[in-house]
Coordinates of C-alpha atoms and ligand atoms in Angstrom, one line a residue:
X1 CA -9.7 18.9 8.6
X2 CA -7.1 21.1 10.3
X3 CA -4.8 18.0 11.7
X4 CA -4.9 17.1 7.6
X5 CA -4.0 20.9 6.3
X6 CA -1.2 21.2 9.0
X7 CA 0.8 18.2 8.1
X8 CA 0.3 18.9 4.5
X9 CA 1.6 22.7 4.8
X10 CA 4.6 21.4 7.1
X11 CA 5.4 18.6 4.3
X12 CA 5.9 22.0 1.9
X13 CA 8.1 23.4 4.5
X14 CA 10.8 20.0 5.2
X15 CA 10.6 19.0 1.6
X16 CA 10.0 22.1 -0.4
X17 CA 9.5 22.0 -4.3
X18 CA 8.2 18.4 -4.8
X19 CA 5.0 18.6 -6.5
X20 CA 4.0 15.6 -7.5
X21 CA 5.0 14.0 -3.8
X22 CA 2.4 16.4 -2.3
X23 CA -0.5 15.7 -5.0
X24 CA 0.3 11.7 -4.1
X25 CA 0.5 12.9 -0.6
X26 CA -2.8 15.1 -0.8
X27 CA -4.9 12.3 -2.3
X28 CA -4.4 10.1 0.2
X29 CA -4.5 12.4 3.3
X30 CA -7.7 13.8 2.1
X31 CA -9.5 10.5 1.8
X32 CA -8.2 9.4 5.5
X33 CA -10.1 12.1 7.3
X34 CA -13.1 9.5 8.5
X35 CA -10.8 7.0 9.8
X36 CA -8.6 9.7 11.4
X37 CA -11.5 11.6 13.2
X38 CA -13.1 7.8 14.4
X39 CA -9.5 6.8 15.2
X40 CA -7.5 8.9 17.2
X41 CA -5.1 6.5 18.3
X42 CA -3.4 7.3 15.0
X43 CA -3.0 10.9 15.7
X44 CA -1.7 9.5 19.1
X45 CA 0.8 7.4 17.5
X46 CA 1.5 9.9 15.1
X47 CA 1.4 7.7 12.2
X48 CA 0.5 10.3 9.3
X49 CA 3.8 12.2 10.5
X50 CA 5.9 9.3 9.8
X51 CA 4.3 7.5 6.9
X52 CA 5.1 10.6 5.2
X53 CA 8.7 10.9 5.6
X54 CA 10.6 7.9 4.3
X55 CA 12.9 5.7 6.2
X56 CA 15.6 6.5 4.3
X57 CA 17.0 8.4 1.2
X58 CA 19.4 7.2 -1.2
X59 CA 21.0 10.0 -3.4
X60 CA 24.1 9.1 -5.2
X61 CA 26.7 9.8 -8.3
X62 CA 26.6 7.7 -11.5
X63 CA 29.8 8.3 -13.5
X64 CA 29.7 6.5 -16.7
X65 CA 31.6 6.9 -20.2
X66 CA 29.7 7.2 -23.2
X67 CA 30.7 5.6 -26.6
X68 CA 32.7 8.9 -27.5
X69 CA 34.9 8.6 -24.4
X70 CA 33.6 11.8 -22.5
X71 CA 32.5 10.5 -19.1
X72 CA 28.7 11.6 -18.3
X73 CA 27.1 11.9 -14.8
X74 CA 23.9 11.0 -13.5
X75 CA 21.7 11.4 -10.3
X76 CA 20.7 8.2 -9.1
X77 CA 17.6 7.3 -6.0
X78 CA 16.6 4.9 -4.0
X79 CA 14.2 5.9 -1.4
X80 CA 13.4 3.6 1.4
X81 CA 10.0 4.6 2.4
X82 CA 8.5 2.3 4.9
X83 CA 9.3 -1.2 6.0
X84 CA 6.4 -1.9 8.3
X85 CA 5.3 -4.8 6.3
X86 CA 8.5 -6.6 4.8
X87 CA 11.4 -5.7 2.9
X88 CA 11.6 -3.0 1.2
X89 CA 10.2 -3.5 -2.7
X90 CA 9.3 -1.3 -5.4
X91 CA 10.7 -0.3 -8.6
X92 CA 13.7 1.8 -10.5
X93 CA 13.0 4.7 -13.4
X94 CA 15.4 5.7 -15.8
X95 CA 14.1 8.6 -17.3
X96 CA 14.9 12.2 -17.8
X97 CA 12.5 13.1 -15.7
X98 CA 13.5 11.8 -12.5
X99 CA 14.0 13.9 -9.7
X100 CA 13.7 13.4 -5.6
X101 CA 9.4 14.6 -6.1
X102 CA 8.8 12.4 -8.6
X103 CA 10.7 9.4 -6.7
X104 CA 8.8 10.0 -3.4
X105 CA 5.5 10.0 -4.9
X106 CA 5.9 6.5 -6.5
X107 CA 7.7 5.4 -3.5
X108 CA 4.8 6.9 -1.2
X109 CA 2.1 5.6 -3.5
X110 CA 4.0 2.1 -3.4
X111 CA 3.1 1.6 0.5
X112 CA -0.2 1.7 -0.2
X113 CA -0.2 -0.4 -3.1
X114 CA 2.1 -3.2 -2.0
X115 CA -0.5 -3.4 1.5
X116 CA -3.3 -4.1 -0.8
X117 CA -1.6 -7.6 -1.6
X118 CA -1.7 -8.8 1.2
X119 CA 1.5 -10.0 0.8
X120 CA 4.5 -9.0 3.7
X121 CA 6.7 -6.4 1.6
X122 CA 7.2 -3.0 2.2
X123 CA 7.8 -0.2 0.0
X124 CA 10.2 1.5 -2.2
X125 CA 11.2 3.0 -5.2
X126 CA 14.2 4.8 -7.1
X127 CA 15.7 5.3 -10.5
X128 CA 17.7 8.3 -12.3
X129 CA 17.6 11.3 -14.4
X130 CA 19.0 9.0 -17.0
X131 CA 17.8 9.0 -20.7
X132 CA 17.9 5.2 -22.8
X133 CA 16.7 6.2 -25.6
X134 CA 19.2 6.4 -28.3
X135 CA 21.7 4.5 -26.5
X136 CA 24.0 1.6 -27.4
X137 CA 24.1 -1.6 -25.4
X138 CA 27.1 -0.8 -24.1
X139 CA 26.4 2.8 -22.6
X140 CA 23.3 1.0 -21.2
X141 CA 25.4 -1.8 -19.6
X142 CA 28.3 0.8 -18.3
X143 CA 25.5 3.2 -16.6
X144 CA 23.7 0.1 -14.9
X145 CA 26.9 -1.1 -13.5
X146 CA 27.7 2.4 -12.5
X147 CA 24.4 2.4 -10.7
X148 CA 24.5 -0.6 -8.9
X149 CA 28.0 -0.1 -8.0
X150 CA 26.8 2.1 -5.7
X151 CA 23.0 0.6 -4.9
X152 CA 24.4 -2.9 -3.7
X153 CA 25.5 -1.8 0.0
X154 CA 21.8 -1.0 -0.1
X155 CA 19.9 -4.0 -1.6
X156 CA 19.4 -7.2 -0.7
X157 CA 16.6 -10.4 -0.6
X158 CA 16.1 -9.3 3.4
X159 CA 16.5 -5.7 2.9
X160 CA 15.1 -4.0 -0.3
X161 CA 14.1 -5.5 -4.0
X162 CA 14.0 -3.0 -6.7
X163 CA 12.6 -4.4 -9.9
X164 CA 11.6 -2.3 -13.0
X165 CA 9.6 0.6 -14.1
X166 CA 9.9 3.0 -16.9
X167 CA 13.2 2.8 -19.0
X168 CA 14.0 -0.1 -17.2
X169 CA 13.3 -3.8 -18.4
X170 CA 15.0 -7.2 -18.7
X171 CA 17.9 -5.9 -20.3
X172 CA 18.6 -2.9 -17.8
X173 CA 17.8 -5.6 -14.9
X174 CA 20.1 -8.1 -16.9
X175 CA 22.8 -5.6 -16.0
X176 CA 22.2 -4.8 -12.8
X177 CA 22.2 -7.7 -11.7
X178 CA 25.4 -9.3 -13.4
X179 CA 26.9 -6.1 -11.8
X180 CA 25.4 -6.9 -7.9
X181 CA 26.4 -10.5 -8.1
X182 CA 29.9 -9.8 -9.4
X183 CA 30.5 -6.9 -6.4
X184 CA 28.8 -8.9 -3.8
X185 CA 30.1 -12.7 -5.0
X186 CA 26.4 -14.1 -4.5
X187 CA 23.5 -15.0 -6.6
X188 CA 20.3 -14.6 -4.7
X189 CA 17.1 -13.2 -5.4
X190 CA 17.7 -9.4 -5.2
X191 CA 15.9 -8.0 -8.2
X192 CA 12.4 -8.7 -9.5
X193 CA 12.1 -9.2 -13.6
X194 CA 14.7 -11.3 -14.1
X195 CA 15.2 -13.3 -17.2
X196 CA 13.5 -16.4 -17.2
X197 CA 16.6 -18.6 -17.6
X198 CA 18.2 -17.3 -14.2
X199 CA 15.9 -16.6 -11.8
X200 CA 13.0 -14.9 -13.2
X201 CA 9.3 -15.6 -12.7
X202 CA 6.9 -16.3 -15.4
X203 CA 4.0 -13.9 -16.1
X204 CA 6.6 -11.3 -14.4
X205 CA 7.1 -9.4 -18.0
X206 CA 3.3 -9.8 -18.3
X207 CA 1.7 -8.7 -14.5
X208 CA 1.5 -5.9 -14.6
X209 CA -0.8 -4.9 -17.9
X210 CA -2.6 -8.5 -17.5
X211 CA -3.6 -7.5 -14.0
X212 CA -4.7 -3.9 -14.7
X213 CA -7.0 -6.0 -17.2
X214 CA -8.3 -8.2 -14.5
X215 CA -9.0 -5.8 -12.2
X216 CA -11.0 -4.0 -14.6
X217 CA -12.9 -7.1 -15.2
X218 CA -14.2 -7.2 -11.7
X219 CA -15.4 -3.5 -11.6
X220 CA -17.4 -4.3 -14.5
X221 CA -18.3 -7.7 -13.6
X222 CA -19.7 -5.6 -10.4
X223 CA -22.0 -3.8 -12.5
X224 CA -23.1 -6.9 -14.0
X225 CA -20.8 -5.9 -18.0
X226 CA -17.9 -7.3 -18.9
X227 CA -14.9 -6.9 -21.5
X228 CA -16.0 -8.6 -24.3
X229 CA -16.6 -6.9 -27.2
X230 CA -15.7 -3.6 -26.0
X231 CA -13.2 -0.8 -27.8
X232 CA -10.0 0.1 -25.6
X233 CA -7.6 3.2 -25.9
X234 CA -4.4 2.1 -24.1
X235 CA -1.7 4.8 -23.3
X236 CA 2.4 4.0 -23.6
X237 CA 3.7 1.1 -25.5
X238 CA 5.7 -0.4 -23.2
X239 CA 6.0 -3.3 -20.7
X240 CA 2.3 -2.4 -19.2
X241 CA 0.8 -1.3 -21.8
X242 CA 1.7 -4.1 -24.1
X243 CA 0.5 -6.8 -22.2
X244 CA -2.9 -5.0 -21.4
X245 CA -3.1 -4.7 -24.7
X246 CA -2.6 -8.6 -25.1
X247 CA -5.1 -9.4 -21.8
X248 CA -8.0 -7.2 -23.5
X249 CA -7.8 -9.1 -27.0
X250 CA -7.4 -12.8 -24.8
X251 CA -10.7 -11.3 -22.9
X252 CA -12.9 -10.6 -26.0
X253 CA -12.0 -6.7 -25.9
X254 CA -10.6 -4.5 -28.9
X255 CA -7.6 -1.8 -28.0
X256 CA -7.9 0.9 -31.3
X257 CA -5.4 3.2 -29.7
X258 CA -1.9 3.7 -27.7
X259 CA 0.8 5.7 -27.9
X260 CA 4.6 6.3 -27.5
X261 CA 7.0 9.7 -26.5
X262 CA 6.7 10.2 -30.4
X263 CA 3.0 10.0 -30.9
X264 CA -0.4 8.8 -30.6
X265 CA -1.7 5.7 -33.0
X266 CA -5.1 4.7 -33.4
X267 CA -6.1 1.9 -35.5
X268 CA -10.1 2.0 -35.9
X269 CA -10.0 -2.1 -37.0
X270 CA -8.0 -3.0 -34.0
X271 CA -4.8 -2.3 -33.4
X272 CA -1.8 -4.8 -34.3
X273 CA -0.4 -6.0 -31.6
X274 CA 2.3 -8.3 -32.9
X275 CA 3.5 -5.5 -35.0
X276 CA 3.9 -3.1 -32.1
X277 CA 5.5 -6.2 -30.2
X278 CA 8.5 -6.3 -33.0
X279 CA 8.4 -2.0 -33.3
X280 CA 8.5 -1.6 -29.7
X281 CA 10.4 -4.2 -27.4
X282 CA 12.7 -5.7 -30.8
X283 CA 13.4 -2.7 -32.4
X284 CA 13.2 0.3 -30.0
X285 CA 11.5 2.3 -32.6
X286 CA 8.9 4.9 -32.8
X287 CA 5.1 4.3 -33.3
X288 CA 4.8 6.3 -36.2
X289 CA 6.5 3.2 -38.1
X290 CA 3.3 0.9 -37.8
X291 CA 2.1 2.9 -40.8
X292 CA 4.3 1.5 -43.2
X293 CA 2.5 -1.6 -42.7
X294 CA -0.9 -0.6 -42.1
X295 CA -1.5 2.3 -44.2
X296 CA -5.4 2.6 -42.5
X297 CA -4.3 3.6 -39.5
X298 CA -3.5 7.2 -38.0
X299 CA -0.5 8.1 -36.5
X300 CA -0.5 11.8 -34.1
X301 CA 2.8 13.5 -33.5
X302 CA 2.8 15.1 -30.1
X303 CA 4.4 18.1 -31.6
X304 CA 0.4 18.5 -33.3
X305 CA -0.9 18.4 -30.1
X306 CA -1.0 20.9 -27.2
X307 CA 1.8 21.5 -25.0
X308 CA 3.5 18.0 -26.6
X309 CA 1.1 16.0 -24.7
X310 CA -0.1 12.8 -26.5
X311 CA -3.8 12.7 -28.4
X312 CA -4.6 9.7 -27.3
X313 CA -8.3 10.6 -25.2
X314 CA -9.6 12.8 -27.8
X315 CA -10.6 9.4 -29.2
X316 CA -14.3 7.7 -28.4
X317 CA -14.2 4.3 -27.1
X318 CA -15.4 2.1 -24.2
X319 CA -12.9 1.9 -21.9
X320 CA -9.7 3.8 -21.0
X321 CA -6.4 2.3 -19.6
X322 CA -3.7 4.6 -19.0
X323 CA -0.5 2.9 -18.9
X324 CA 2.2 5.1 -19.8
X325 CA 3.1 8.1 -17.3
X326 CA 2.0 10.3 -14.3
X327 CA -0.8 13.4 -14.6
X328 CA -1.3 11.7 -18.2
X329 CA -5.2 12.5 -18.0
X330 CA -6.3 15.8 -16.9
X331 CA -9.9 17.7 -16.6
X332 CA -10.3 17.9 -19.7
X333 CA -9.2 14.8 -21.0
X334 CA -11.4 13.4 -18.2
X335 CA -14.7 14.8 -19.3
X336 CA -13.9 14.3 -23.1
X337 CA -13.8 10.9 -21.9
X338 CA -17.0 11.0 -20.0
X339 CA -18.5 12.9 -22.5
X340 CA -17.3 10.0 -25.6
X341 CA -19.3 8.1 -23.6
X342 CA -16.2 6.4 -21.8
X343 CA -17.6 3.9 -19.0
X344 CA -14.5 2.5 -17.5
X345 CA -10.8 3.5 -16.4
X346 CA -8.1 1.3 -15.3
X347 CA -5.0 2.8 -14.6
X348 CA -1.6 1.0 -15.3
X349 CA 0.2 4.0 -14.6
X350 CA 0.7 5.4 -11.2
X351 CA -1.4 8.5 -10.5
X352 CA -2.2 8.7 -14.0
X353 CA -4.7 11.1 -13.9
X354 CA -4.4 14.5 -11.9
X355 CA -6.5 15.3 -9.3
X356 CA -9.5 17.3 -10.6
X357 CA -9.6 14.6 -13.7
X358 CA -10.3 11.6 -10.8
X359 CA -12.9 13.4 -9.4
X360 CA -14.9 14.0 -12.6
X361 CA -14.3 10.4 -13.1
X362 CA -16.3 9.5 -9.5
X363 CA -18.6 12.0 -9.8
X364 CA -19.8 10.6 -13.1
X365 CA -20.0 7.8 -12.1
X366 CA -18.3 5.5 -14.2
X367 CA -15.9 2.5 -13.3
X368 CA -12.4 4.2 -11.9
X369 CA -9.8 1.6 -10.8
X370 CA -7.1 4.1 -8.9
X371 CA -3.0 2.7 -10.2
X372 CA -2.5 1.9 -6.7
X373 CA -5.1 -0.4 -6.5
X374 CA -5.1 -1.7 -10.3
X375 CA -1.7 -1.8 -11.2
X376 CA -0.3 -3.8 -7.9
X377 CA -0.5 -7.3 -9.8
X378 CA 3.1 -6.2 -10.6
X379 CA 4.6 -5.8 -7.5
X380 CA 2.0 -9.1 -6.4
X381 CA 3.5 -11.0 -8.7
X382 CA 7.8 -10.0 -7.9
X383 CA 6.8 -11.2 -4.5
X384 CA 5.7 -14.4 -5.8
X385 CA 9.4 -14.2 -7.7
X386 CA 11.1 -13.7 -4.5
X387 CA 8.9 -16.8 -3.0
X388 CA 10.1 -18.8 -5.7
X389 CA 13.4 -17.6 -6.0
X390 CA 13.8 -18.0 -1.5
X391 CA 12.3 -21.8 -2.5
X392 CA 14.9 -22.7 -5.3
X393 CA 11.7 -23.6 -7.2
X394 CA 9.9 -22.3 -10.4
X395 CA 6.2 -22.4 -10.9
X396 CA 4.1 -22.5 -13.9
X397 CA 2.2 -20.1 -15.8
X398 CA -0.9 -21.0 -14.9
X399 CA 0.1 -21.1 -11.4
X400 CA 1.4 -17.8 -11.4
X401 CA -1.2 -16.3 -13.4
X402 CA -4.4 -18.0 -11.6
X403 CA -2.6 -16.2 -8.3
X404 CA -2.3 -12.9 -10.0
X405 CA -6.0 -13.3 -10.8
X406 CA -6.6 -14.3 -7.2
X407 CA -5.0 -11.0 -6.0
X408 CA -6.3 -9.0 -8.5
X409 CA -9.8 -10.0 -7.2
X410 CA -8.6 -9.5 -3.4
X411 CA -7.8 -6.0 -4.0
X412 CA -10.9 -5.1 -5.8
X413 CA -13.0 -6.7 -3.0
X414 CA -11.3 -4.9 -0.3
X415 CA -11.3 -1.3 -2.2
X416 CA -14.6 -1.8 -3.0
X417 CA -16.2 -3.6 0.3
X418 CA -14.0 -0.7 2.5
X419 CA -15.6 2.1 -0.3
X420 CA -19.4 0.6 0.5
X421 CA -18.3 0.6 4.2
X422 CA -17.9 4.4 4.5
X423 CA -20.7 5.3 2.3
X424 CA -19.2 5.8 -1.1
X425 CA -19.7 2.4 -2.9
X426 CA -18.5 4.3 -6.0
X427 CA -15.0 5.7 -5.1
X428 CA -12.3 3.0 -5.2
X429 CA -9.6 5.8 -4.2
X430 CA -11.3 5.8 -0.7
X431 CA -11.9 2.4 -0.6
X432 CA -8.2 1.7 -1.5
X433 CA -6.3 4.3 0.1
X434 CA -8.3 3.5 3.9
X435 CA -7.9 -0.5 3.3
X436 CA -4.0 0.0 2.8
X437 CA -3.7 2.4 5.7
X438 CA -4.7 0.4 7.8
X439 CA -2.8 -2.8 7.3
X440 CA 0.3 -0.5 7.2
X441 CA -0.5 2.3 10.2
X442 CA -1.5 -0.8 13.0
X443 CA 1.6 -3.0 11.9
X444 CA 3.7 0.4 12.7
X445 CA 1.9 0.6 16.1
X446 CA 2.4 -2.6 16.7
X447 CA 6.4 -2.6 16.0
X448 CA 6.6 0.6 18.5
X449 CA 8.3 4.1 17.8
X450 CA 11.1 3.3 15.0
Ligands
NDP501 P1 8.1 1.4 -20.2 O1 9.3 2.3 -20.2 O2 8.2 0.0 -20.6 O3 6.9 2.1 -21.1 C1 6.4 3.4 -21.0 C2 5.7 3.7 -22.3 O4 5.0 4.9 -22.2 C3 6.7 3.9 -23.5 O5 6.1 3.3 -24.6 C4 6.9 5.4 -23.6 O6 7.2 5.8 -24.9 C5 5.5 5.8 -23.2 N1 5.5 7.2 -22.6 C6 6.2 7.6 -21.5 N2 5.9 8.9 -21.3 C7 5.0 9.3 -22.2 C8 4.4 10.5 -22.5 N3 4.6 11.6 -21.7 N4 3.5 10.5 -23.5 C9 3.3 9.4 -24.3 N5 3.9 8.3 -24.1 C10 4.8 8.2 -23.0 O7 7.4 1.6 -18.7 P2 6.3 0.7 -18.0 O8 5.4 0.1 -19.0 O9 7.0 -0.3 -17.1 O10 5.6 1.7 -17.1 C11 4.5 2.5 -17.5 C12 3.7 3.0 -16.2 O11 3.3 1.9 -15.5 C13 4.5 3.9 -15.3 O12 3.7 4.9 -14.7 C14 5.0 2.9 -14.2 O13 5.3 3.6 -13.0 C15 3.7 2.0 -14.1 N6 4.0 0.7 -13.5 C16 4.8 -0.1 -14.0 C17 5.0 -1.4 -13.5 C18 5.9 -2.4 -14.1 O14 5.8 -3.6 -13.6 N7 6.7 -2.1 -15.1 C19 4.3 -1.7 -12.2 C20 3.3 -0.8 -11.8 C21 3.2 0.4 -12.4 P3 8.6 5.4 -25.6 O15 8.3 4.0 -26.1 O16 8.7 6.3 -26.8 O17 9.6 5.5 -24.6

């Protein structure tokens, strides 16, 4: 579709060098083109033009001092991308990685994702190219008051919610929000992921991997399966990835591999998940460590593996869940996958796989559950923070978790209802992708040219 190509090869032109921003940009475009050639009141209002350009963009200095005294500096985001549908929300990276592309694809991907809630917020993201890892408390606590120093004329329960992401968890948010409340002199509900003893939500820490579970559970409660009894490879070991890990075992399912930046573990018996709890969110330490205690197990390097990627889908199991980075799973992962006899793939990540991987995934024919679709009991469940935190009142688990379930099943149904709709009962990315659109490009109409 021409209208497509043209606003795809003028994106390359305004924001040039931002790859991953076009792939997240591409996937979506592409799978518009029947609702944009039925519906030309959207080419009217323009609405792919400006869903595509954020609202506003944060760039800013962070100036810290290290433990040796020699003051660092940092490149800190936040990019306001649309607020058709409610504050701004989405969340922060600190990773070395971080740069304006890979900021603007999560915070483009995030509009799509936070309208399949249901709930009103609107969409955000930002971070910096700032490294944890082998940090002390202190650094950590000087950078994140650094940050916020400058984020908090920007943030605010009304006007933008960041929360966590990678590199980022409750001791980074801890900081950041001692830091806003001291600037700003009040204590409100401006961060998601708070600890639990001042403001925080329960199942918070856990939404996001325990809904990537559940979401899985209805694709293969679609096809008449479920999870019990079947093997698991689980990428990252972090906040997603551990608490997938925990939802599969609670659901009857066995993960026997994850990985880390170090390496890739797999652990044929089942992997020990209490172990990797201490390892990873205790001690900060690297994978490779779970061997001292259980000498069965394998442990991968990623220097032994091509182009220091992890080794984590060279292993046969039943179901994949990719819950550590973007472009994680490529082609070839993808049909090694396939070919393992892999029927099911639930992405905690954002855009975990690259392009050419998803499609091998629909054309197989197997269960593929896109990030933006399974991974949004995260952001579903910092709204039902902000609720609680708006209410001055704190709800229980099983409150909290039965309505993460609830949403979870909300956003399959509409992916997969809007999917069967336009003739592709198998591809959830379409399903998704048109569902969200919609909800977002008729509120924007509806609010007039701003
Ligand atoms: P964390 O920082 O808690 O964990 C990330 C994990 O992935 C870590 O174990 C890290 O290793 C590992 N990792 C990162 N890059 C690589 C790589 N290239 N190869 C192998 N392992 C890697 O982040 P989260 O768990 O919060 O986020 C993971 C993914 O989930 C991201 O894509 C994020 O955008 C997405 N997401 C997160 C949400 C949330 O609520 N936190 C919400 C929705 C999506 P190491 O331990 O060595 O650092």
């Amino acid at each position: 579709m021409n209208y497509i190509d043209n606003i795809l090869s003028g994106l390359k032109v305004s924001s040039p060098a931002q790859q991953e921003f076009y792939q997240a940009v591409e996937e979506v475009l592409r799978s518009l083109a029947p609702v944009l050639e039925t519906n030309k009141h959207y080419q009217q209002h323009s609405i792919i033009q400006r869903i595509v350009e954020p609202e506003r963009q944060i760039i800013f200095r962070i100036p810290w001092v290290d433990d040796g005294g020699v003051v660092q500096v940092n490149k800190g985001y936040r990019i306001e991308f649309n607020s058709a549908l409610g504050p701004y929300k989405g969340g922060l990276r600190f990773h070395p990685s971080v740069n304006a592309s890979v900021v603007k694809f999560l915070g483009f991907e995030q509009i799509f994702k936070n309208a399949l809630t249901g709930l009103p917020i609107g969409a955000a993201k930002g971070g910096a190219n700032f490294d944890p890892k082998g940090k002390s408390d202190r650094e950590i606590m000087a950078f994140c008051q650094s940050f916020m120093t400058e984020l908090y004329r920007h943030v605010g329960p009304n006007t933008d919610v960041p929360a966590g992401d990678i590199g980022v968890g409750a001791r980074e948010i801890g900081y950041l929000f001692g830091q806003y409340k001291r600037l700003t002199g009040r204590y409100e509900g401006v961060l998601t992921g708070k600890g639990l003893l001042w403001g925080g939500s329960l199942v918070r820490k856990e939404a996001t991997g325990y809904g990537t579970v559940y979401f899985a559970d209805c694709m293969l409660n679609d096809r008449g399966e479920n999870l019990q009894g079947q093997t698991c490879l689980v990428s990252g070991a972090g906040n997603v990835a551990i608490y997938a890990m925990e939802k599969l075992y609670q659901l009857g399912a066995t993960p026997i591999g994850c990985c880390d930046s170090t390496g890739t573990l797999y652990h044929e018996n089942g992997l020990d998940l209490t172990l990797i709890k201490t390892l990873k969110e205790q001690k900060r330490e690297s994978l490779a460590n779970y061997l001292n205690t259980h000498t069965s197990a394998t442990f991968t390097p990623v220097d032994d593996y091509p182009e220091g990627r992890h080794a984590l889908w060279q292993y046969t199991a039943d179901a994949a869940f990719p819950c550590a980075t973007q472009n994680e799973i490529n082609k070839n992962d993808a049909q090694g996958l396939v070919a393992n006899g892999c029927k099911l793939v639930s992405e905690g990540a954002n855009m975990a796989s690259t392009q050419d991987a998803v499609e091998c995934f629909i054309d197989s024919g197997i269960a593929y559950g896109p990030g933006k679709a399974a991974n949004a009991g995260g952001v579903a469940t910092s709204q039902l923070e902000m609720a609680q935190n708006a209410s001055m009142q704190r709800w229980s688990f099983e409150k909290v978790d039965n309505q993460l379930q609830g949403i979870s099943k909300s956003i399959y149904q509409q992916a997969s209802d809007t999917a069967k709709d336009f003739g592709e009962p198998n591809n959830l990315v379409l399903g998704a992708n048109i569902a969200a659109f919609k909800r977002v490009a008729d509120a924007m109409i509806e609010q007039g040219v701003v």
